[in-house]
């Protein structure tokens, strides 16, 4: 098996890469990295000094591929399967890439900011940054909801009628965003979309595998 994915089962961006692999039943070896373990951390940083996962190592092609979107593009190019996560049509592909960026930058990143702040020790919280992140997240969720409402239930997936890389990005982004701003309250169409994503066998499997670790995600703000 030539593909090895450096990852952790709780990490949202790893979920994105795993979903892509599971969608097409692509064989790979999951290599779990515990960054709290000094030896594993040093080994991973030696491989990829930025220290962020997922990272895909394709030994048969001699390629080390960091960054979740680039991994999915790489898989689509070199290990294509039944589900074309990046469409062949250039305009459709641009739309998918835009939606993928949108979920990463405007949903996942502010969500991570809020959730990781909850893990900071007392006195080290970034209240201003968290408030900004919450505002950004709410604006992104409002736009997603607005577009689903505008499309009147006719659009099933992030970039149209076909499941794509954008949905791989949306799955963990909305799953964790729901811990910060509960979607059912003001974003019912987005909540319904998250349910569709969670019913997809690829993401359902990712969530099953994450289950033993999910208790580590802090739900409530820590004391400032
Ligand atoms: N832009 C990167 C983001 C990757 C990322 O933020 N990964 C997180 C886990 S979800 C990570 O490695 N965190 C560990 C750390 O920052 O020490 C991608 O799309 O892969």
mmCIF file of C-alpha atoms and ligand atoms in Angstrom:
data_model
loop_
_atom_site.group_PDB
_atom_site.id
_atom_site.type_symbol
_atom_site.label_atom_id
_atom_site.label_comp_id
_atom_site.label_asym_id
_atom_site.label_seq_id
_atom_site.Cartn_x
_atom_site.Cartn_y
_atom_site.Cartn_z
ATOM 1 C CA UNK A 1 0.000 0.000 0.000
ATOM 2 C CA UNK A 2 1.761 3.143 -1.150
ATOM 3 C CA UNK A 3 -0.400 5.821 0.510
ATOM 4 C CA UNK A 4 0.151 6.775 4.132
ATOM 5 C CA UNK A 5 -1.934 9.485 5.804
ATOM 6 C CA UNK A 6 -0.423 11.242 8.812
ATOM 7 C CA UNK A 7 -3.406 12.248 10.886
ATOM 8 C CA UNK A 8 -5.318 12.298 14.143
ATOM 9 C CA UNK A 9 -8.933 10.997 14.324
ATOM 10 C CA UNK A 10 -10.154 14.156 16.118
ATOM 11 C CA UNK A 11 -8.588 16.682 13.743
ATOM 12 C CA UNK A 12 -11.089 18.427 11.492
ATOM 13 C CA UNK A 13 -8.767 18.860 8.529
ATOM 14 C CA UNK A 14 -7.856 15.172 8.787
ATOM 15 C CA UNK A 15 -11.569 14.363 8.619
ATOM 16 C CA UNK A 16 -11.649 16.196 5.311
ATOM 17 C CA UNK A 17 -8.854 14.062 3.851
ATOM 18 C CA UNK A 18 -10.293 10.847 5.300
ATOM 19 C CA UNK A 19 -13.713 11.558 3.807
ATOM 20 C CA UNK A 20 -12.111 11.887 0.356
ATOM 21 C CA UNK A 21 -10.277 8.575 0.784
ATOM 22 C CA UNK A 22 -13.394 6.779 2.055
ATOM 23 C CA UNK A 23 -15.619 8.242 -0.686
ATOM 24 C CA UNK A 24 -13.602 6.364 -3.284
ATOM 25 C CA UNK A 25 -12.511 3.398 -1.187
ATOM 26 C CA UNK A 26 -8.883 4.398 -1.835
ATOM 27 C CA UNK A 27 -6.528 2.016 0.019
ATOM 28 C CA UNK A 28 -4.196 3.788 2.456
ATOM 29 C CA UNK A 29 -2.447 3.313 5.744
ATOM 30 C CA UNK A 30 -3.584 5.693 8.526
ATOM 31 C CA UNK A 31 -0.593 6.846 10.576
ATOM 32 C CA UNK A 32 -1.870 8.338 13.828
ATOM 33 C CA UNK A 33 0.234 11.162 15.260
ATOM 34 C CA UNK A 34 -0.139 12.123 18.907
ATOM 35 C CA UNK A 35 1.364 15.612 19.057
ATOM 36 C CA UNK A 36 1.395 15.417 22.867
ATOM 37 C CA UNK A 37 3.951 12.599 22.595
ATOM 38 C CA UNK A 38 7.443 14.132 22.257
ATOM 39 C CA UNK A 39 8.861 11.404 20.033
ATOM 40 C CA UNK A 40 5.866 11.312 17.663
ATOM 41 C CA UNK A 41 5.818 15.102 17.519
ATOM 42 C CA UNK A 42 9.531 15.292 16.652
ATOM 43 C CA UNK A 43 9.153 12.610 13.953
ATOM 44 C CA UNK A 44 6.203 14.419 12.409
ATOM 45 C CA UNK A 45 7.944 17.817 12.470
ATOM 46 C CA UNK A 46 10.981 16.218 10.832
ATOM 47 C CA UNK A 47 8.695 15.112 8.010
ATOM 48 C CA UNK A 48 6.720 18.385 7.748
ATOM 49 C CA UNK A 49 8.204 21.259 9.775
ATOM 50 C CA UNK A 50 4.936 23.233 9.698
ATOM 51 C CA UNK A 51 3.521 20.499 11.938
ATOM 52 C CA UNK A 52 -0.060 20.548 10.652
ATOM 53 C CA UNK A 53 -1.894 17.472 9.503
ATOM 54 C CA UNK A 54 -3.156 15.813 7.352
ATOM 55 C CA UNK A 55 -0.079 14.994 5.300
ATOM 56 C CA UNK A 56 -0.201 12.334 2.606
ATOM 57 C CA UNK A 57 2.944 10.376 1.805
ATOM 58 C CA UNK A 58 2.792 8.609 -1.554
ATOM 59 C CA UNK A 59 5.808 6.328 -1.497
ATOM 60 C CA UNK A 60 5.213 4.892 -4.960
ATOM 61 C CA UNK A 61 5.421 8.350 -6.543
ATOM 62 C CA UNK A 62 7.884 9.833 -4.058
ATOM 63 C CA UNK A 63 5.466 12.659 -3.196
ATOM 64 C CA UNK A 64 4.820 14.207 0.192
ATOM 65 C CA UNK A 65 1.546 16.128 0.021
ATOM 66 C CA UNK A 66 0.505 18.463 2.863
ATOM 67 C CA UNK A 67 -2.734 20.533 2.979
ATOM 68 C CA UNK A 68 -6.147 18.881 2.903
ATOM 69 C CA UNK A 69 -7.379 20.494 -0.335
ATOM 70 C CA UNK A 70 -4.131 19.693 -2.129
ATOM 71 C CA UNK A 71 -4.371 16.095 -0.899
ATOM 72 C CA UNK A 72 -7.867 15.809 -2.357
ATOM 73 C CA UNK A 73 -6.725 17.361 -5.652
ATOM 74 C CA UNK A 74 -3.798 14.913 -5.674
ATOM 75 C CA UNK A 75 -6.058 11.918 -5.046
ATOM 76 C CA UNK A 76 -8.479 13.087 -7.750
ATOM 77 C CA UNK A 77 -5.586 13.344 -10.217
ATOM 78 C CA UNK A 78 -3.567 10.223 -9.374
ATOM 79 C CA UNK A 79 -6.057 7.891 -7.634
ATOM 80 C CA UNK A 80 -9.422 8.736 -9.234
ATOM 81 C CA UNK A 81 -12.485 6.760 -8.206
ATOM 82 C CA UNK A 82 -16.230 6.664 -8.780
ATOM 83 C CA UNK A 83 -16.825 10.015 -7.067
ATOM 84 C CA UNK A 84 -15.189 12.906 -8.941
ATOM 85 C CA UNK A 85 -14.458 15.184 -5.989
ATOM 86 C CA UNK A 86 -12.983 17.793 -8.341
ATOM 87 C CA UNK A 87 -15.128 18.043 -11.481
ATOM 88 C CA UNK A 88 -13.510 17.827 -14.913
ATOM 89 C CA UNK A 89 -15.337 20.939 -16.147
ATOM 90 C CA UNK A 90 -13.157 23.978 -15.389
ATOM 91 C CA UNK A 91 -16.014 26.268 -14.310
ATOM 92 C CA UNK A 92 -17.529 23.591 -12.092
ATOM 93 C CA UNK A 93 -14.079 22.928 -10.609
ATOM 94 C CA UNK A 94 -13.610 26.646 -9.860
ATOM 95 C CA UNK A 95 -16.935 26.710 -8.033
ATOM 96 C CA UNK A 96 -15.957 23.618 -6.010
ATOM 97 C CA UNK A 97 -12.569 25.163 -5.126
ATOM 98 C CA UNK A 98 -14.246 28.403 -4.069
ATOM 99 C CA UNK A 99 -16.690 26.553 -1.795
ATOM 100 C CA UNK A 100 -13.854 24.438 -0.397
ATOM 101 C CA UNK A 101 -11.869 27.612 0.451
ATOM 102 C CA UNK A 102 -15.004 29.179 1.918
ATOM 103 C CA UNK A 103 -15.615 26.309 4.363
ATOM 104 C CA UNK A 104 -11.950 26.137 5.370
ATOM 105 C CA UNK A 105 -11.294 29.853 5.776
ATOM 106 C CA UNK A 106 -14.612 31.247 6.969
ATOM 107 C CA UNK A 107 -16.196 28.306 8.821
ATOM 108 C CA UNK A 108 -13.433 25.947 9.986
ATOM 109 C CA UNK A 109 -10.741 28.474 10.883
ATOM 110 C CA UNK A 110 -12.938 30.740 13.077
ATOM 111 C CA UNK A 111 -14.475 27.641 14.644
ATOM 112 C CA UNK A 112 -10.998 26.380 15.553
ATOM 113 C CA UNK A 113 -10.147 29.795 16.993
ATOM 114 C CA UNK A 114 -13.145 29.651 19.348
ATOM 115 C CA UNK A 115 -12.700 26.005 20.337
ATOM 116 C CA UNK A 116 -8.930 26.125 20.876
ATOM 117 C CA UNK A 117 -9.318 29.263 22.993
ATOM 118 C CA UNK A 118 -11.414 27.153 25.373
ATOM 119 C CA UNK A 119 -8.310 25.002 25.929
ATOM 120 C CA UNK A 120 -6.105 27.927 26.966
ATOM 121 C CA UNK A 121 -5.127 28.275 30.613
ATOM 122 C CA UNK A 122 -6.945 30.866 32.733
ATOM 123 C CA UNK A 123 -5.711 34.376 32.059
ATOM 124 C CA UNK A 124 -4.467 33.468 28.560
ATOM 125 C CA UNK A 125 -7.756 33.812 26.680
ATOM 126 C CA UNK A 126 -8.046 36.011 23.592
ATOM 127 C CA UNK A 127 -11.490 37.533 24.130
ATOM 128 C CA UNK A 128 -11.193 40.020 21.286
ATOM 129 C CA UNK A 129 -9.977 37.387 18.815
ATOM 130 C CA UNK A 130 -12.716 34.971 19.863
ATOM 131 C CA UNK A 131 -15.420 37.644 19.488
ATOM 132 C CA UNK A 132 -14.093 38.443 16.009
ATOM 133 C CA UNK A 133 -14.034 34.753 15.095
ATOM 134 C CA UNK A 134 -17.617 34.305 16.291
ATOM 135 C CA UNK A 135 -18.731 37.277 14.161
ATOM 136 C CA UNK A 136 -16.934 35.864 11.117
ATOM 137 C CA UNK A 137 -18.438 32.430 11.690
ATOM 138 C CA UNK A 138 -21.944 33.830 12.072
ATOM 139 C CA UNK A 139 -21.570 35.851 8.864
ATOM 140 C CA UNK A 140 -20.430 32.742 6.987
ATOM 141 C CA UNK A 141 -23.291 30.623 8.385
ATOM 142 C CA UNK A 142 -25.808 33.367 7.510
ATOM 143 C CA UNK A 143 -24.550 33.347 3.919
ATOM 144 C CA UNK A 144 -24.689 29.534 3.670
ATOM 145 C CA UNK A 145 -28.240 29.570 5.081
ATOM 146 C CA UNK A 146 -29.288 32.388 2.750
ATOM 147 C CA UNK A 147 -28.059 30.414 -0.279
ATOM 148 C CA UNK A 148 -29.858 27.233 0.762
ATOM 149 C CA UNK A 149 -33.088 29.202 1.301
ATOM 150 C CA UNK A 150 -32.650 31.009 -2.032
ATOM 151 C CA UNK A 151 -32.180 27.655 -3.807
ATOM 152 C CA UNK A 152 -35.421 26.489 -2.238
ATOM 153 C CA UNK A 153 -34.274 23.020 -1.206
ATOM 154 C CA UNK A 154 -33.169 22.175 -4.747
ATOM 155 C CA UNK A 155 -29.443 22.153 -3.987
ATOM 156 C CA UNK A 156 -28.352 19.112 -1.998
ATOM 157 C CA UNK A 157 -24.621 19.744 -1.777
ATOM 158 C CA UNK A 158 -22.231 22.651 -1.287
ATOM 159 C CA UNK A 159 -21.528 23.328 -4.943
ATOM 160 C CA UNK A 160 -24.707 22.026 -6.579
ATOM 161 C CA UNK A 161 -26.262 18.654 -7.311
ATOM 162 C CA UNK A 162 -23.037 16.679 -7.154
ATOM 163 C CA UNK A 163 -21.114 15.784 -4.011
ATOM 164 C CA UNK A 164 -17.577 17.239 -4.240
ATOM 165 C CA UNK A 165 -14.423 18.314 -2.404
ATOM 166 C CA UNK A 166 -16.438 21.264 -1.059
ATOM 167 C CA UNK A 167 -18.628 18.808 0.860
ATOM 168 C CA UNK A 168 -15.525 17.080 2.268
ATOM 169 C CA UNK A 169 -14.536 20.515 3.634
ATOM 170 C CA UNK A 170 -18.048 21.377 4.809
ATOM 171 C CA UNK A 171 -18.499 18.154 6.822
ATOM 172 C CA UNK A 172 -16.031 18.721 9.688
ATOM 173 C CA UNK A 173 -16.363 22.509 9.404
ATOM 174 C CA UNK A 174 -20.111 22.469 10.088
ATOM 175 C CA UNK A 175 -19.859 19.569 12.536
ATOM 176 C CA UNK A 176 -17.521 21.569 14.771
ATOM 177 C CA UNK A 177 -19.184 24.954 14.026
ATOM 178 C CA UNK A 178 -22.316 23.418 15.520
ATOM 179 C CA UNK A 179 -20.431 23.234 18.855
ATOM 180 C CA UNK A 180 -19.902 27.015 18.699
ATOM 181 C CA UNK A 181 -23.146 28.312 17.157
ATOM 182 C CA UNK A 182 -25.871 25.625 17.305
ATOM 183 C CA UNK A 183 -27.197 25.451 13.745
ATOM 184 C CA UNK A 184 -30.748 24.434 14.663
ATOM 185 C CA UNK A 185 -31.369 27.858 16.259
ATOM 186 C CA UNK A 186 -31.031 30.219 13.275
ATOM 187 C CA UNK A 187 -29.693 28.088 10.417
ATOM 188 C CA UNK A 188 -32.161 25.228 9.901
ATOM 189 C CA UNK A 189 -31.309 24.590 6.229
ATOM 190 C CA UNK A 190 -27.631 24.436 7.114
ATOM 191 C CA UNK A 191 -28.475 22.051 9.964
ATOM 192 C CA UNK A 192 -30.350 19.843 7.477
ATOM 193 C CA UNK A 193 -27.337 19.941 5.152
ATOM 194 C CA UNK A 194 -25.054 18.872 8.027
ATOM 195 C CA UNK A 195 -27.397 15.930 8.648
ATOM 196 C CA UNK A 196 -27.123 14.916 4.971
ATOM 197 C CA UNK A 197 -23.351 15.059 5.284
ATOM 198 C CA UNK A 198 -23.404 12.978 8.483
ATOM 199 C CA UNK A 199 -25.577 10.354 6.795
ATOM 200 C CA UNK A 200 -23.015 9.961 4.029
ATOM 201 C CA UNK A 201 -21.163 6.647 4.760
ATOM 202 C CA UNK A 202 -17.742 8.329 4.395
ATOM 203 C CA UNK A 203 -18.376 10.968 7.077
ATOM 204 C CA UNK A 204 -20.396 8.570 9.249
ATOM 205 C CA UNK A 205 -17.303 6.328 9.336
ATOM 206 C CA UNK A 206 -15.015 9.272 10.170
ATOM 207 C CA UNK A 207 -17.311 10.250 13.055
ATOM 208 C CA UNK A 208 -17.440 6.653 14.342
ATOM 209 C CA UNK A 209 -13.652 6.599 14.373
ATOM 210 C CA UNK A 210 -13.527 9.997 16.106
ATOM 211 C CA UNK A 211 -16.084 8.949 18.740
ATOM 212 C CA UNK A 212 -13.544 7.755 21.361
ATOM 213 C CA UNK A 213 -11.853 11.183 21.223
ATOM 214 C CA UNK A 214 -14.850 13.538 20.913
ATOM 215 C CA UNK A 215 -15.131 14.019 24.687
ATOM 216 C CA UNK A 216 -11.855 15.981 24.394
ATOM 217 C CA UNK A 217 -13.597 18.798 22.476
ATOM 218 C CA UNK A 218 -14.477 21.488 25.031
ATOM 219 C CA UNK A 219 -18.171 22.410 24.704
ATOM 220 C CA UNK A 220 -18.333 25.287 27.151
ATOM 221 C CA UNK A 221 -16.047 28.310 27.469
ATOM 222 C CA UNK A 222 -13.451 27.966 30.189
ATOM 223 C CA UNK A 223 -13.283 30.581 32.906
ATOM 224 C CA UNK A 224 -11.503 33.703 31.671
HETATM 225 N N1 LIG B 1 -4.589 24.367 5.963
HETATM 226 C C1 LIG B 1 -4.348 23.115 6.596
HETATM 227 C C2 LIG B 1 -4.824 23.182 8.040
HETATM 228 C C3 LIG B 1 -4.403 21.960 8.834
HETATM 229 C C4 LIG B 1 -4.659 22.103 10.314
HETATM 230 O O1 LIG B 1 -4.950 23.190 10.845
HETATM 231 N N2 LIG B 1 -4.568 20.981 11.008
HETATM 232 C C5 LIG B 1 -4.728 20.984 12.452
HETATM 233 C C6 LIG B 1 -5.654 19.845 12.861
HETATM 234 S S1 LIG B 1 -7.298 20.084 12.282
HETATM 235 C C7 LIG B 1 -3.390 20.688 13.113
HETATM 236 O O2 LIG B 1 -2.551 20.050 12.531
HETATM 237 N N3 LIG B 1 -3.227 21.162 14.340
HETATM 238 C C8 LIG B 1 -2.062 20.858 15.113
HETATM 239 C C9 LIG B 1 -1.295 22.064 15.526
HETATM 240 O O3 LIG B 1 -1.610 23.156 15.061
HETATM 241 O O4 LIG B 1 -0.360 21.887 16.325
HETATM 242 C C10 LIG B 1 -5.059 21.997 5.805
HETATM 243 O O5 LIG B 1 -6.015 22.292 5.091
HETATM 244 O O6 LIG B 1 -4.612 20.838 5.889
#
